[in-house]
PDB file of C-alpha atoms in Angstrom:
ATOM      1  CA  MET Z   1    -203.398 -70.093 -61.682  1.00  0.00           C
ATOM      2  CA  LEU Z   2    -204.062 -71.078 -58.051  1.00  0.00           C
ATOM      3  CA  CYS Z   3    -203.954 -74.747 -58.985  1.00  0.00           C
ATOM      4  CA  LYS Z   4    -200.567 -74.254 -60.627  1.00  0.00           C
ATOM      5  CA  ARG Z   5    -199.197 -72.426 -57.578  1.00  0.00           C
ATOM      6  CA  LEU Z   6    -200.478 -75.085 -55.172  1.00  0.00           C
ATOM      7  CA  ALA Z   7    -199.183 -77.919 -57.362  1.00  0.00           C
ATOM      8  CA  LYS Z   8    -195.664 -76.636 -56.764  1.00  0.00           C
ATOM      9  CA  TYR Z   9    -196.046 -77.677 -53.102  1.00  0.00           C
ATOM     10  CA  HIS Z  10    -198.606 -80.505 -53.231  1.00  0.00           C
ATOM     11  CA  GLY Z  11    -197.955 -82.239 -56.570  1.00  0.00           C
ATOM     12  CA  GLU Z  12    -200.520 -84.830 -57.578  1.00  0.00           C
ATOM     13  CA  LYS Z  13    -202.381 -84.344 -54.277  1.00  0.00           C
ATOM     14  CA  THR Z  14    -203.230 -80.719 -55.118  1.00  0.00           C
ATOM     15  CA  ASP Z  15    -206.951 -81.255 -55.737  1.00  0.00           C
ATOM     16  CA  THR Z  16    -207.349 -83.414 -52.628  1.00  0.00           C
ATOM     17  CA  VAL Z  17    -205.519 -80.912 -50.410  1.00  0.00           C
ATOM     18  CA  PHE Z  18    -207.382 -77.949 -51.877  1.00  0.00           C
ATOM     19  CA  HIS Z  19    -210.817 -79.530 -51.413  1.00  0.00           C
ATOM     20  CA  ALA Z  20    -210.015 -80.782 -47.908  1.00  0.00           C
ATOM     21  CA  TRP Z  21    -209.054 -77.227 -46.953  1.00  0.00           C
ATOM     22  CA  THR Z  22    -211.901 -75.374 -48.648  1.00  0.00           C
ATOM     23  CA  ASP Z  23    -214.586 -77.907 -47.746  1.00  0.00           C
ATOM     24  CA  THR Z  24    -213.585 -77.634 -44.093  1.00  0.00           C
ATOM     25  CA  TRP Z  25    -213.311 -73.842 -43.890  1.00  0.00           C
ATOM     26  CA  LEU Z  26    -216.463 -73.195 -45.885  1.00  0.00           C
ATOM     27  CA  SER Z  27    -218.581 -75.738 -44.025  1.00  0.00           C
ATOM     28  CA  GLU Z  28    -221.451 -74.514 -41.877  1.00  0.00           C
ATOM     29  CA  SER Z  29    -219.847 -75.910 -38.715  1.00  0.00           C
ATOM     30  CA  TYR Z  30    -216.809 -73.654 -39.175  1.00  0.00           C
ATOM     31  CA  GLN Z  31    -218.704 -70.412 -39.757  1.00  0.00           C
ATOM     32  CA  SER Z  32    -218.412 -69.441 -36.091  1.00  0.00           C
ATOM     33  CA  TRP Z  33    -214.982 -71.035 -35.481  1.00  0.00           C
ATOM     34  CA  ASN Z  34    -212.696 -68.725 -33.552  1.00  0.00           C
ATOM     35  CA  ILE Z  35    -209.767 -69.223 -31.145  1.00  0.00           C
ATOM     36  CA  GLU Z  36    -209.421 -65.646 -29.945  1.00  0.00           C
ATOM     37  CA  HIS Z  37    -210.586 -66.595 -26.453  1.00  0.00           C
ATOM     38  CA  PHE Z  38    -207.231 -68.404 -26.015  1.00  0.00           C
ATOM     39  CA  LEU Z  39    -205.125 -65.304 -26.735  1.00  0.00           C
ATOM     40  CA  PRO Z  40    -205.332 -63.707 -23.258  1.00  0.00           C
ATOM     41  CA  HIS Z  41    -203.711 -66.883 -21.881  1.00  0.00           C
ATOM     42  CA  PHE Z  42    -200.508 -66.149 -23.812  1.00  0.00           C
ATOM     43  CA  SER Z  43    -198.136 -64.515 -21.360  1.00  0.00           C
ATOM     44  CA  CYS Z  44    -194.871 -65.381 -23.100  1.00  0.00           C
ATOM     45  CA  PRO Z  45    -193.344 -62.940 -25.611  1.00  0.00           C
ATOM     46  CA  VAL Z  46    -195.019 -63.284 -29.009  1.00  0.00           C
ATOM     47  CA  LEU Z  47    -193.592 -62.138 -32.324  1.00  0.00           C
ATOM     48  CA  ILE Z  48    -196.264 -61.647 -34.976  1.00  0.00           C
ATOM     49  CA  LEU Z  49    -194.878 -61.332 -38.479  1.00  0.00           C
ATOM     50  CA  GLN Z  50    -197.142 -60.496 -41.384  1.00  0.00           C
ATOM     51  CA  SER Z  51    -196.417 -59.247 -44.828  1.00  0.00           C
ATOM     52  CA  SER Z  52    -198.153 -56.238 -46.291  1.00  0.00           C
ATOM     53  CA  ALA Z  53    -198.965 -58.132 -49.484  1.00  0.00           C
ATOM     54  CA  ASN Z  54    -200.187 -61.371 -47.869  1.00  0.00           C
ATOM     55  CA  GLU Z  55    -203.130 -62.483 -49.940  1.00  0.00           C
ATOM     56  CA  TYR Z  56    -204.511 -64.656 -47.132  1.00  0.00           C
ATOM     57  CA  GLY Z  57    -204.133 -62.460 -44.050  1.00  0.00           C
ATOM     58  CA  THR Z  58    -204.850 -58.888 -43.056  1.00  0.00           C
ATOM     59  CA  ILE Z  59    -203.143 -56.293 -40.907  1.00  0.00           C
ATOM     60  CA  LYS Z  60    -206.409 -56.005 -38.948  1.00  0.00           C
ATOM     61  CA  LEU Z  61    -206.122 -59.694 -38.010  1.00  0.00           C
ATOM     62  CA  VAL Z  62    -202.545 -59.203 -36.781  1.00  0.00           C
ATOM     63  CA  GLU Z  63    -203.481 -56.157 -34.737  1.00  0.00           C
ATOM     64  CA  GLY Z  64    -206.415 -58.058 -33.232  1.00  0.00           C
ATOM     65  CA  ILE Z  65    -204.110 -60.859 -32.136  1.00  0.00           C
ATOM     66  CA  ALA Z  66    -201.509 -58.487 -30.690  1.00  0.00           C
ATOM     67  CA  CYS Z  67    -203.961 -56.502 -28.588  1.00  0.00           C
ATOM     68  CA  GLN Z  68    -205.422 -59.649 -26.994  1.00  0.00           C
ATOM     69  CA  ILE Z  69    -202.101 -61.224 -25.947  1.00  0.00           C
ATOM     70  CA  ASN Z  70    -201.531 -60.898 -22.202  1.00  0.00           C
ATOM     71  CA  GLY Z  71    -197.733 -60.707 -22.493  1.00  0.00           C
ATOM     72  CA  THR Z  72    -195.429 -58.795 -24.797  1.00  0.00           C
ATOM     73  CA  ALA Z  73    -196.596 -58.832 -28.398  1.00  0.00           C
ATOM     74  CA  GLU Z  74    -194.469 -57.314 -31.121  1.00  0.00           C
ATOM     75  CA  VAL Z  75    -195.925 -56.841 -34.578  1.00  0.00           C
ATOM     76  CA  ILE Z  76    -193.650 -56.591 -37.584  1.00  0.00           C
ATOM     77  CA  ILE Z  77    -195.145 -55.865 -40.988  1.00  0.00           C
ATOM     78  CA  LEU Z  78    -192.842 -56.826 -43.821  1.00  0.00           C
ATOM     79  CA  LEU Z  79    -193.305 -54.738 -46.940  1.00  0.00           C
ATOM     80  CA  CYS Z  80    -193.885 -56.096 -50.442  1.00  0.00           C
ATOM     81  CA  ILE Z  81    -193.733 -59.767 -49.471  1.00  0.00           C
ATOM     82  CA  GLY Z  82    -196.489 -62.312 -50.004  1.00  0.00           C
ATOM     83  CA  HIS Z  83    -197.871 -65.162 -47.912  1.00  0.00           C
ATOM     84  CA  THR Z  84    -194.553 -66.958 -47.307  1.00  0.00           C
ATOM     85  CA  PRO Z  85    -192.073 -64.413 -45.967  1.00  0.00           C
ATOM     86  CA  HIS Z  86    -189.872 -67.173 -44.548  1.00  0.00           C
ATOM     87  CA  LYS Z  87    -189.287 -68.278 -48.152  1.00  0.00           C
ATOM     88  CA  GLU Z  88    -189.406 -64.891 -49.862  1.00  0.00           C
ATOM     89  CA  ALA Z  89    -187.158 -63.025 -47.415  1.00  0.00           C
ATOM     90  CA  PRO Z  90    -185.479 -65.633 -45.191  1.00  0.00           C
ATOM     91  CA  MET Z  91    -182.592 -63.421 -44.072  1.00  0.00           C
ATOM     92  CA  ASP Z  92    -184.901 -60.550 -43.135  1.00  0.00           C
ATOM     93  CA  MET Z  93    -187.113 -62.958 -41.201  1.00  0.00           C
ATOM     94  CA  ALA Z  94    -184.121 -64.496 -39.414  1.00  0.00           C
ATOM     95  CA  MET Z  95    -182.724 -61.094 -38.446  1.00  0.00           C
ATOM     96  CA  LYS Z  96    -186.062 -59.883 -37.094  1.00  0.00           C
ATOM     97  CA  ALA Z  97    -186.616 -63.109 -35.150  1.00  0.00           C
ATOM     98  CA  GLN Z  98    -183.080 -62.976 -33.763  1.00  0.00           C
ATOM     99  CA  HIS Z  99    -183.559 -59.387 -32.608  1.00  0.00           C
ATOM    100  CA  PHE Z 100    -186.891 -60.276 -30.986  1.00  0.00           C
ATOM    101  CA  ILE Z 101    -185.361 -63.227 -29.129  1.00  0.00           C
ATOM    102  CA  LYS Z 102    -182.407 -61.161 -27.925  1.00  0.00           C
ATOM    103  CA  THR Z 103    -184.696 -58.333 -26.831  1.00  0.00           C
ATOM    104  CA  HIS Z 104    -187.657 -60.165 -25.328  1.00  0.00           C
ATOM    105  CA  VAL Z 105    -186.610 -63.741 -24.565  1.00  0.00           C
ATOM    106  CA  LEU Z 106    -182.939 -63.691 -23.582  1.00  0.00           C
ATOM    107  CA  PRO Z 107    -181.639 -63.577 -20.983  1.00  0.00           C
ATOM    108  CA  LEU Z 108    -184.152 -65.971 -19.489  1.00  0.00           C
ATOM    109  CA  PRO Z 109    -185.753 -64.764 -16.272  1.00  0.00           C
ATOM    110  CA  THR Z 110    -184.613 -66.438 -13.075  1.00  0.00           C
ATOM    111  CA  ILE Z 111    -187.184 -68.284 -11.041  1.00  0.00           C
TER     112      ILE Z 111
END
């Protein structure tokens, strides 16, 4: 089933893409890979969108990112959407992003 779902996006390269991804992420050298130490350096407004039914991400991960951002971090959890909310609910995503930009980014601060 996974192969069929990935083939929709990767075609005849599905096996190559899948193995490149899994071999990298499951390798011993990536077991301690983490970029959280960069998060406190983010001082710009950050919108973190996650879906409640994302099979590859967790709400705990999103909350962990948001609490380590030095600037404004807004978390939006979209209900009943999978891993690709920009494809599954593009209008909802666009409206939420537009509201975030109007609220947190515009007008731009003067220097």
